[in-house]
Every structure is written in structure tokens, then in C-alpha cells.
Coordinates of C-alpha atoms in Angstrom, one line a residue:
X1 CA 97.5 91.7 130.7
X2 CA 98.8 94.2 133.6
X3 CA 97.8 98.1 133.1
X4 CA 99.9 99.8 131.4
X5 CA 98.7 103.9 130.8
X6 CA 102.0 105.4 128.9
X7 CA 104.2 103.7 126.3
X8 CA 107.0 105.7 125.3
X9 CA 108.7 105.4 121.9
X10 CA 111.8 105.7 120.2
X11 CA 110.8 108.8 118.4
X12 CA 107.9 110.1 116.5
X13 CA 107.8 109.6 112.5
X14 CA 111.1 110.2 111.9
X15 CA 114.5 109.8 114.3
X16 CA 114.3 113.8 114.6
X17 CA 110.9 114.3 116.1
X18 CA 111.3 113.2 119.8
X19 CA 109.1 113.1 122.7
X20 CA 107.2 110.4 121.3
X21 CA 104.6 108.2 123.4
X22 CA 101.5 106.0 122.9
X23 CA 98.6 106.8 126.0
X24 CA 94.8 106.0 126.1
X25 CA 92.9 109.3 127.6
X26 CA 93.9 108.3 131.2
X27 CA 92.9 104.8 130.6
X28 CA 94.8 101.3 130.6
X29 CA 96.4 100.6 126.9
X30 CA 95.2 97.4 125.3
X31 CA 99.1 97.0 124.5
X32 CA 102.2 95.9 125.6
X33 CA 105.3 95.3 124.7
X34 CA 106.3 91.4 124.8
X35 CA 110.0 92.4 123.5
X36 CA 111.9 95.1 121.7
X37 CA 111.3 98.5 121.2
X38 CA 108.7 100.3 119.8
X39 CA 108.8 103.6 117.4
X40 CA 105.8 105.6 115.9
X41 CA 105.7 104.0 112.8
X42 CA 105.9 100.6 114.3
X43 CA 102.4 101.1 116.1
X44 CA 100.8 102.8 113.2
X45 CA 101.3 99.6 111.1
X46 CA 100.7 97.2 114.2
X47 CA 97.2 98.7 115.4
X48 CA 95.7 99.2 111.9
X49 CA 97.4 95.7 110.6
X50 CA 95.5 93.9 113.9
X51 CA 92.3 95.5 113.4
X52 CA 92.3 94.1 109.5
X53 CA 93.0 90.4 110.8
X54 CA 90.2 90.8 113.3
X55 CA 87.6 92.2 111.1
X56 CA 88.5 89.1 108.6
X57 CA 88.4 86.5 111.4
X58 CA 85.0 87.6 112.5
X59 CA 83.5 87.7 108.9
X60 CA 85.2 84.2 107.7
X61 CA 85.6 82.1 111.1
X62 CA 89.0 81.6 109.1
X63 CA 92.5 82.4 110.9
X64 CA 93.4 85.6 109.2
X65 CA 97.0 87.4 108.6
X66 CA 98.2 90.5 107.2
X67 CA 101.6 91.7 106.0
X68 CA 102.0 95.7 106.2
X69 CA 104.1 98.3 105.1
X70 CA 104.2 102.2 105.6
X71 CA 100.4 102.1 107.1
X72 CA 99.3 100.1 104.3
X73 CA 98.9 96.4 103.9
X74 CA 101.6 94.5 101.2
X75 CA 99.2 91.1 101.6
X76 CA 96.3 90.0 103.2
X77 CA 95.3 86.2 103.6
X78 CA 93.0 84.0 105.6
X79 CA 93.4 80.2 106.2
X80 CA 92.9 78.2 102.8
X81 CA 94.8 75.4 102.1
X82 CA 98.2 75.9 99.5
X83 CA 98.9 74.1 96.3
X84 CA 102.4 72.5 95.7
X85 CA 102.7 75.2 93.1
X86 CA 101.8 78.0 95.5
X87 CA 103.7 76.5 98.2
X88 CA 107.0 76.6 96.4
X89 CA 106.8 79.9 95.2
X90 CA 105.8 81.3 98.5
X91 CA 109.3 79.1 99.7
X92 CA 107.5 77.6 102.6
X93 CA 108.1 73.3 100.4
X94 CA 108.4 70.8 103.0
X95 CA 107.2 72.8 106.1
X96 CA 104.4 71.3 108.3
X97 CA 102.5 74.5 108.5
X98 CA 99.3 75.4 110.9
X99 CA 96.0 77.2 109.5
X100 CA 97.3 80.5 111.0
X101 CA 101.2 79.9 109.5
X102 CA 99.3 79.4 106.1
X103 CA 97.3 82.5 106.3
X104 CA 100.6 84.6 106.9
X105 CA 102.9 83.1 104.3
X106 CA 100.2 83.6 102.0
X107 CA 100.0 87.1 103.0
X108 CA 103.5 87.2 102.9
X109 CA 103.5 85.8 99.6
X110 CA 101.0 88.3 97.8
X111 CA 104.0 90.2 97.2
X112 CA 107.3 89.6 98.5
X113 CA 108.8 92.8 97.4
X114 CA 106.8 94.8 99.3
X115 CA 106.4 92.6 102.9
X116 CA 110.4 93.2 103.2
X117 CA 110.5 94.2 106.2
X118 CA 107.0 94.2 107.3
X119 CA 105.0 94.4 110.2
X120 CA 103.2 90.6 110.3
X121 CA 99.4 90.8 112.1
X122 CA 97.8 87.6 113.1
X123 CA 94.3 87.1 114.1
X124 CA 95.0 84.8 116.6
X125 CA 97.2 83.3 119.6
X126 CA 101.1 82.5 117.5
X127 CA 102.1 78.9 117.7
X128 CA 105.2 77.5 116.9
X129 CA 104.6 76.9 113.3
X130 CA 104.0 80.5 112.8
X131 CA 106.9 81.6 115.1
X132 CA 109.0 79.3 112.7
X133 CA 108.2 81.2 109.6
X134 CA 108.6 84.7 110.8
X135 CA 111.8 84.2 112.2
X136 CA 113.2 83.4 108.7
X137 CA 111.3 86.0 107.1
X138 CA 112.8 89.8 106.9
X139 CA 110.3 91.4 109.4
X140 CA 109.9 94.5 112.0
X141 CA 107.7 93.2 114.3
X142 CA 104.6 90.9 115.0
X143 CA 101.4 91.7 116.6
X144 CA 98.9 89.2 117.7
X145 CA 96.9 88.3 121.0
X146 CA 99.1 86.3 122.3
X147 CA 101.9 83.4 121.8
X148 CA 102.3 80.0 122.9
X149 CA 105.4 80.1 125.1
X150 CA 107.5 77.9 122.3
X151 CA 106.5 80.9 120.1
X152 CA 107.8 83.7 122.4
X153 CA 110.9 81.3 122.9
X154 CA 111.5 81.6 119.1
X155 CA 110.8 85.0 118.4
X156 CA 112.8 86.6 120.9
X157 CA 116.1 84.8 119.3
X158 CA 115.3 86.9 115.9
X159 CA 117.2 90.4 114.9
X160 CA 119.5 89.5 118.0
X161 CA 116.4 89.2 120.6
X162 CA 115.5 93.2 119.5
X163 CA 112.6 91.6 117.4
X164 CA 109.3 94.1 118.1
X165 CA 106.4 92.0 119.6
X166 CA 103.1 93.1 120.7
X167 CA 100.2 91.5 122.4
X168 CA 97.1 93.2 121.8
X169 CA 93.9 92.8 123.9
X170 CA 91.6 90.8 121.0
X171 CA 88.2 92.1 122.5
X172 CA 89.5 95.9 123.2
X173 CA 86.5 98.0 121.7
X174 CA 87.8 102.1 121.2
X175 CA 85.7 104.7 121.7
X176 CA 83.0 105.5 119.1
X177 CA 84.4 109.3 118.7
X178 CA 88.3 109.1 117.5
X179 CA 90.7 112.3 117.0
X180 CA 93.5 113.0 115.1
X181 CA 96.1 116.4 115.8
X182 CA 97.2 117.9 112.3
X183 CA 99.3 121.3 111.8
X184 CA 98.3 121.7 115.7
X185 CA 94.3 121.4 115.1
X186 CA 92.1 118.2 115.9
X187 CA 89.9 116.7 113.5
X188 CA 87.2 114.4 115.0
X189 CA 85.0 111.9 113.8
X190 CA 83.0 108.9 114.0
X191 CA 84.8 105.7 113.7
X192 CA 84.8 103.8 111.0
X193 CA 82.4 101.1 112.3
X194 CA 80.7 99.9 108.9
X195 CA 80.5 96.0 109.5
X196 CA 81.2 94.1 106.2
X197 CA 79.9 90.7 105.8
X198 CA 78.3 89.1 102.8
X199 CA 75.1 90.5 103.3
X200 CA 77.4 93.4 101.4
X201 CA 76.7 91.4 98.1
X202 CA 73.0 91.1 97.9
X203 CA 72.6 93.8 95.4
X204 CA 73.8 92.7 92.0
X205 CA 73.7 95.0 89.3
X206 CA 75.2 93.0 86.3
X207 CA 73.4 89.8 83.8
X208 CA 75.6 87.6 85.5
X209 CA 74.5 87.0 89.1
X210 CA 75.8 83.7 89.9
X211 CA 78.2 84.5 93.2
X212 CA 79.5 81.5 94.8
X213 CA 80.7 81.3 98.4
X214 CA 84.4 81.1 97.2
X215 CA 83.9 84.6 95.6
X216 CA 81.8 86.6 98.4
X217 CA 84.8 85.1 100.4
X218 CA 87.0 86.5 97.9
X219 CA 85.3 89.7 98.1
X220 CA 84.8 90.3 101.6
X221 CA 89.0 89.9 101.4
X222 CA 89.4 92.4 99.2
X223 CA 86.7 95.0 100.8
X224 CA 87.9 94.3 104.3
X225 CA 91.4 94.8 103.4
X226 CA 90.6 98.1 101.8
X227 CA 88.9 99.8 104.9
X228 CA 92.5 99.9 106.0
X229 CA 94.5 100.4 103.0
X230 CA 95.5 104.1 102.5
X231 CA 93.0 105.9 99.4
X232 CA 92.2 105.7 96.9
X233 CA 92.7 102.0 97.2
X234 CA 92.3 98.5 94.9
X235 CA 92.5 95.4 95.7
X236 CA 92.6 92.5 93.6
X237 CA 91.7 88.9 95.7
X238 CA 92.2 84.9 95.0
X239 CA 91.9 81.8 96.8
X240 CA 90.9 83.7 100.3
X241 CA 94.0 85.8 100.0
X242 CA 95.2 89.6 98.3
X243 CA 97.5 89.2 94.9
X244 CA 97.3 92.6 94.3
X245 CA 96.6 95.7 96.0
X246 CA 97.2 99.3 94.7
X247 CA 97.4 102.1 97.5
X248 CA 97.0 105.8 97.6
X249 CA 96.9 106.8 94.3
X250 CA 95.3 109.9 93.2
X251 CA 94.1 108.6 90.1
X252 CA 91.4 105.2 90.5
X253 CA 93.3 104.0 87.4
X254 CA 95.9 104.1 88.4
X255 CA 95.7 102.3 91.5
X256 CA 93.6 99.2 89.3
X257 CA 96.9 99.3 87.0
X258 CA 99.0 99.0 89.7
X259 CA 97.1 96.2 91.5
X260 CA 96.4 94.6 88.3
X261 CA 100.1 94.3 87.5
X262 CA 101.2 93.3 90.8
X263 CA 98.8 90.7 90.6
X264 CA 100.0 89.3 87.2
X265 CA 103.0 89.4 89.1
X266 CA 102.0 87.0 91.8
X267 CA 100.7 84.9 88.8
X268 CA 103.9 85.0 86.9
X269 CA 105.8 84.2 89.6
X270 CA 104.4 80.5 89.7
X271 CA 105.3 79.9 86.2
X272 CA 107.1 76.8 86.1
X273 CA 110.9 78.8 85.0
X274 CA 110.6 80.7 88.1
X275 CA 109.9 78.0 90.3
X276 CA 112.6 76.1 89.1
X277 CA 115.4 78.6 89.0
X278 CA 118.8 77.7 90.1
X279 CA 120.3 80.4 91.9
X280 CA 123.7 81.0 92.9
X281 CA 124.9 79.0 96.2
X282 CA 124.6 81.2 99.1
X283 CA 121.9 83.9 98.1
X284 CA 119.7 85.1 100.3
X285 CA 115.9 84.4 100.0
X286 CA 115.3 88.2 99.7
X287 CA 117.5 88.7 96.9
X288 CA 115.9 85.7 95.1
X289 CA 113.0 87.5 95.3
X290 CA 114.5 90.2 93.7
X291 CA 116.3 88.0 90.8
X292 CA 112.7 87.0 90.2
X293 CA 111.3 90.3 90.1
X294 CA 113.8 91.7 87.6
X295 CA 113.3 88.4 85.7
X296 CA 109.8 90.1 84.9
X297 CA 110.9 93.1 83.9
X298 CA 110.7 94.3 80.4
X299 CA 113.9 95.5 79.4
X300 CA 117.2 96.2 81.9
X301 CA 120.2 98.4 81.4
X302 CA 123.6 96.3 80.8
X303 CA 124.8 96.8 83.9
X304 CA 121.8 95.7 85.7
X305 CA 121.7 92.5 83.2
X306 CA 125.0 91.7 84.3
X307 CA 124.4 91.9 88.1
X308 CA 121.2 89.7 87.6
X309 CA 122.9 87.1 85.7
X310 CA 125.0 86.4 88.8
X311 CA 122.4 85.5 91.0
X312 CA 122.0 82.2 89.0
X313 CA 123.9 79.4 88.4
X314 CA 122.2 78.3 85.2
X315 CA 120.6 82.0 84.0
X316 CA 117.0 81.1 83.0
X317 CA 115.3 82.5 79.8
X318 CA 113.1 85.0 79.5
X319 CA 109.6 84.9 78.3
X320 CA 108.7 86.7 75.9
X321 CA 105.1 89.0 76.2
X322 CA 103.7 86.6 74.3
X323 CA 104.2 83.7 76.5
X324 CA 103.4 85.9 79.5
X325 CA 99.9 86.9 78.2
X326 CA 99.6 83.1 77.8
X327 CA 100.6 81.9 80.9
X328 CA 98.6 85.0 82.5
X329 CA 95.2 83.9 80.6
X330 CA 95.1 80.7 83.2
X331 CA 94.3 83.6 86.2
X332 CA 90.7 83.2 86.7
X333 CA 87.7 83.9 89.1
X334 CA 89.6 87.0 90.4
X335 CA 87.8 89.5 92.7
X336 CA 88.3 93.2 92.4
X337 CA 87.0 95.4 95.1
X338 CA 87.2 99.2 95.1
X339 CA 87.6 101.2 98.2
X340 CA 84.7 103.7 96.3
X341 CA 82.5 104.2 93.2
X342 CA 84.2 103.1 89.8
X343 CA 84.2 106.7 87.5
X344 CA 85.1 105.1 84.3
X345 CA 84.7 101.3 82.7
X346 CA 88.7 101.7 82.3
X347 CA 89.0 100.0 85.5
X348 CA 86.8 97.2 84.3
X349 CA 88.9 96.9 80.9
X350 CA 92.2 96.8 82.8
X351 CA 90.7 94.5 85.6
X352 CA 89.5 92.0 83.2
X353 CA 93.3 91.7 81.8
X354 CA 94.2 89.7 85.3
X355 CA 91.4 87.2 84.9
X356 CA 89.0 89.7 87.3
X357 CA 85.5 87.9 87.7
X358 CA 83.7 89.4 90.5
X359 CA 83.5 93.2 91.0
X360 CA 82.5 94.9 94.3
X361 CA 82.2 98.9 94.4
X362 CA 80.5 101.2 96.2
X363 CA 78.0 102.6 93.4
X364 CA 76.4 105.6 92.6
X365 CA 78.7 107.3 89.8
X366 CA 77.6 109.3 87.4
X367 CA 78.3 106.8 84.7
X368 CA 77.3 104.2 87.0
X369 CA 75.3 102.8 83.6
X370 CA 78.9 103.0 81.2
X371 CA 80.5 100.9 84.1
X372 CA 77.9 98.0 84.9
X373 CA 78.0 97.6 80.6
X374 CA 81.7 97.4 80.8
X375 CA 81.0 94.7 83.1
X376 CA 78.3 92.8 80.8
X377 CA 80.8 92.9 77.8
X378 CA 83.3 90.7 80.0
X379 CA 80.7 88.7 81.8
X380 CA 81.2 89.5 85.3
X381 CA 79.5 90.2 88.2
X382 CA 79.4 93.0 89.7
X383 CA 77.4 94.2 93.1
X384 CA 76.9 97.2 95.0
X385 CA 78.0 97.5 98.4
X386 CA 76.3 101.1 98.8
X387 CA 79.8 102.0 101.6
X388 CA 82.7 104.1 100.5
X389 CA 85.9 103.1 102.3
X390 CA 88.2 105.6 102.8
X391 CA 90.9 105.5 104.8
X392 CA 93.7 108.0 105.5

């Protein structure tokens, strides 16, 4: 990678604030620019997005990907093999996919809403298979430590070759002591070093203390994916990847409510009537998203109704919340992680609503004895990681 000590940007957060750059104290960046163009926002996602798929590589050996939006991530995922069912709601049927490919469309797929337009992180170097499926996805840019030259050859023919990509020294390790300018004053502190790994899940503070590997892998998704989601944070994890994640909510609630029902979401969407819609010739695979999305919904106005019914060829029924609630009872084995201490057993109650089994917090609440009951009554297991993981 040749030294390069001053980026320059588009502009700052937003098109008005100008004299934008990215520098490194004087000293080489561990970034360039492959193609396109960067902006501020475009590096915030990239560099927090790539340090998430490195922690998770290191702690699971696993290929790792993350899908981010506005500083936060939309999906997280590492390499576990996808079910037909998954596969086809994710819209990746019929593709010969590589371990790192699978990692991102399943971070992709957590929730396709949200990864519109995202900025994609990969843990390792981009192959072609993994080229392939971001150039069909809606995306901003890619970071990664490097690409295969068949990658590079397909990614620069996306967003009319302006597609962002960034290679990112893998083994760049910043200063312990980082700074931040705000209302013209620095704020400094020590990095955010704390090394998850599943010696995070030896203290177990519930009956139930029967913790498989698939579950510590489940939670170290969920806690690692936290350290870099803005706070208060929850995160809801299946299978190796997110399914729900609820970010920067003031209330802990209400990020578990969120993340709970974004989750049901990404359970609902595998239900056999969304998988086998027939949409209208010609629609894009973003606004299928959206037909399926409103498809949830409770209740729409007429006019909305309307537009959504010409999306499908054949318009598929509703469920009713009956049938929901019964499809939903076949989420199981869930892990919940929460970026700090649990205040209140509400988040246990609404957790154990999207088939949460595994609970990892950071302890030490005053009603740390009303929460770890909550967790009895539904059987779960929940353990103390002792670290809070803020992140703003």
C-alpha cells in the first residue's frame, strides 16, 4: 500500500460544511482509495464497519461481514452455511456463493430495509463471488483488505464506475489514546480495547446454565456488534448472524422492542406467502423488499393499500396476528446481548416474545435480582459479561 498522509473529501457531514479531509497525526493512513470518491460520512461508516468484521473474524476464525448505515450497523453476519428457506428470502437462490459472500448477504439480509444503501465491510480479501453480490445490491461503498483483481474488475463497473472502494490495512493498530473535536473542545480517551471472546460467558447467573457453542457464537455476534452500534444499543443474534438490532435509543426498552420486532420481522419474512409472492414484472428487488415490508404492516391507509396491490401480480393474503404469533413461536434459541446492565425484567418479557434463549448483559443493576428471576420464569440463560459497551 503506498503512503498516503492526507485524504481530502467531498465535504464534511453535510454538502455545506467544506474543507473536509481524513489525516493520521503526520503519519501514513492505513487507507486508500481503490475507486470513487470519498465524503465524511462515507469513512465514518467504513472505519467503524471494518473494525466490527475484524474483531468477529479474530473471535470466530469465521469470514465475517457487516452492513452499515448512519454510523450504525443494519446487519452483522459471519460465515454459516444458508438454508433454501433463508436463501430465498435473502434473494441470493441459485448463486454459487463463497464463505465471505454468505457472511455479507446474510448481513445484508438481517434487514433489508435498513442496508439500502449501505456501506458493506468484509473481513477479508473480496473474491468474485462477493463482488457479484454487491454489485446487484443498492450500496455506497465497500471496504475490505483487499480484492482479487476479478473483484476490482466488477466493482468498478457499479454506480457508473463512481462505486466508493477502500482497502484498509488489516493489521493497522491506532494509537491507544484517541480524540474527538466537539463545539471546538477535544475530548480524549482510552480506546475502547476490551477483547471479547467467550471467556465473556463464564459467569452464569441463571438455573439454566447449559450454553452450547452455537450460542456463545451467537452471543459473541451480538456483543461484538454492539461495541460499535451507537447507545443505548440491542442486539438480537441467530445462526452466527444479527436479526435484530435496536440503536440509540434513550430508553433500553425501547431499543429491545425495536430489535425484537425487527427481528420478528426477519422471521416473518421467511414465511412461506412471502417467499412465494408473485410480484409485478419489472420491479425492482428494493421495492420488493418494500412490498414485503408493508405486507407486515398492521393496518395501511387506502391509498397506500392501493399502491401496494400493484406491486403484485396475484396480491397475496394477509395473515392475520394470529397466524403471525404462530408462525413467530417456531423462532428459537435466539441470543440477546445488551450493550449495558438490564434496569428492568421488561426487557426479558419482551425478549422472550422473539424466541430469545441466551441473555448476555453487563450486570450490576440495582435490580439485578428482579431481572435474573425474569430470566428463570422463561428458562434462559443468562451470564454476566461484567463490560459496558458504549459507543457514541
Amino acid at each position: 500500500m503506498t503512503d498516503v498522509y492526507e485524504l481530502s473529501l467531498r465535504y464534511g457531514m453535510n454538502p455545506h460544511q467544506k474543507e473536509a479531509k481524513l489525516t493520521n497525526g503526520g503519519k501514513p493512513l492505513p487507507l486508500r482509495v481503490v475507486n470513487g470518491d470519498p465524503g465524511f460520512i462515507n469513512l465514518l461508516d467504513a472505519l467503524n464497519a471494518f473494525q466490527l468484521v475484524r474483531e468477529l473474524r479474530h473471535a470466530t476464525g469465521q469470514p465475517a461481514a457487516a452492513s452499515f448505515k448512519h454510523v450504525s450497523p443494519a446487519g452483522a453476519a459471519v460465515y454459516s452455511p444458508l438454508t433454501p428457506e433463508l436463501a430465498k428470502a435473502y434473494g441470493v437462490s441459485g448463486l454459487e456463493l463463497s464463505p465471505l459472500a454468505t457472511a455479507y448477504a446474510r448481513a445484508r439480509g438481517a434487514d433489508r430495509m435498513s442496508s439500502f444503501g449501505d456501506a458493506a465491510a468484509l473481513s477479508d480479501v473480496v473474491d468474485a463471488s462477493t463482488a457479484q453480490l454487491l454489485k446487484r445490491e443498492v450500496s455506497d461503498l465497500v471496504v475490505a483488505p483487499g480484492y482479487t483483481p476479478e473483484a476490482l474488475e466488477i466493482l468498478k463497473q457499479k454506480k457508473g464506475g463512481k462505486y466508493l472502494i477502500l482497502e484498509i490495512d488489516p493489521n493497522y493498530v491506532p494509537e491507544p489514546i484517541e480524540q474527538r473535536n466537539l463545539f471546538g473542545l477535544t475530548l480524549q480517551q482510552e480506546r475502547n480495547n476490551a477483547v471479547l471472546t467467550e471467556a465473556s460467558f463464564e459467569r452464569i447467573v441463571t438455573e439454566n446454565k447449559e450454553l452450547p457453542d452455537s450460542a456463545k457464537r451467537d452471543l459473541l455476534v451480538a456483543l461484538i456488534t454492539l461495541k460499535y452500534t451507537q447507545s443505548n444499543s440491542i442486539c438480537y443474534a441467530l445462526d452466527g448472524q444479527t436479526i435484530g438490532i435496536g440503536a440509540g435509543q434513550q430508553s433500553r426498552i425501547h431499543c429491545t422492542r425495536l430489535a425484537g420486532d425487527k427481528a420478528d420481522r426477519w422471521y416473518l419474512r421467511q414465511h412461506p406467502i412471502a417467499l412465494n409472492m408473485k410480484f409485478r414484472e419489472g420491479l425492482a428487488r428494493a421495492e420488493q423488499n418494500n412490498a414485503i415490508d408493508l405486507w407486515l404492516e398492521e393496518e395501511l391507509t387506502p391509498i397506500e393499500q392501493a399502491s401496494w396491490e400493484q406491486a403484485f401480480e396475484e396480491v397475496p393474503p394477509r395473515l392475520t396476528r394470529e397466524q403471525k404469533r404462530e408462525w413467530l413461536s417456531g423462532l428459537t434459541n435466539v441470543a440477546y446481548g445488551s450493550d449495558a446492565f438490564l434496569p428492568f425484567r421488561d426487557n426479558i418479557d419482551r425478549a422472550s416474545r422473539s424466541g430469545v434463549k441466551y441473555v448476555v448483559q453487563a450486570g450490576s443493576s440495582m435490580r439485578d435480582e428482579e431481572v435474573v428471576q425474569a430470566a428463570n420464569d422463561y428458562g434462559m440463560v443468562m451470564v454476566y459479561s461484567g463490560v459496558r459497551l458504549f459507543h457514541h
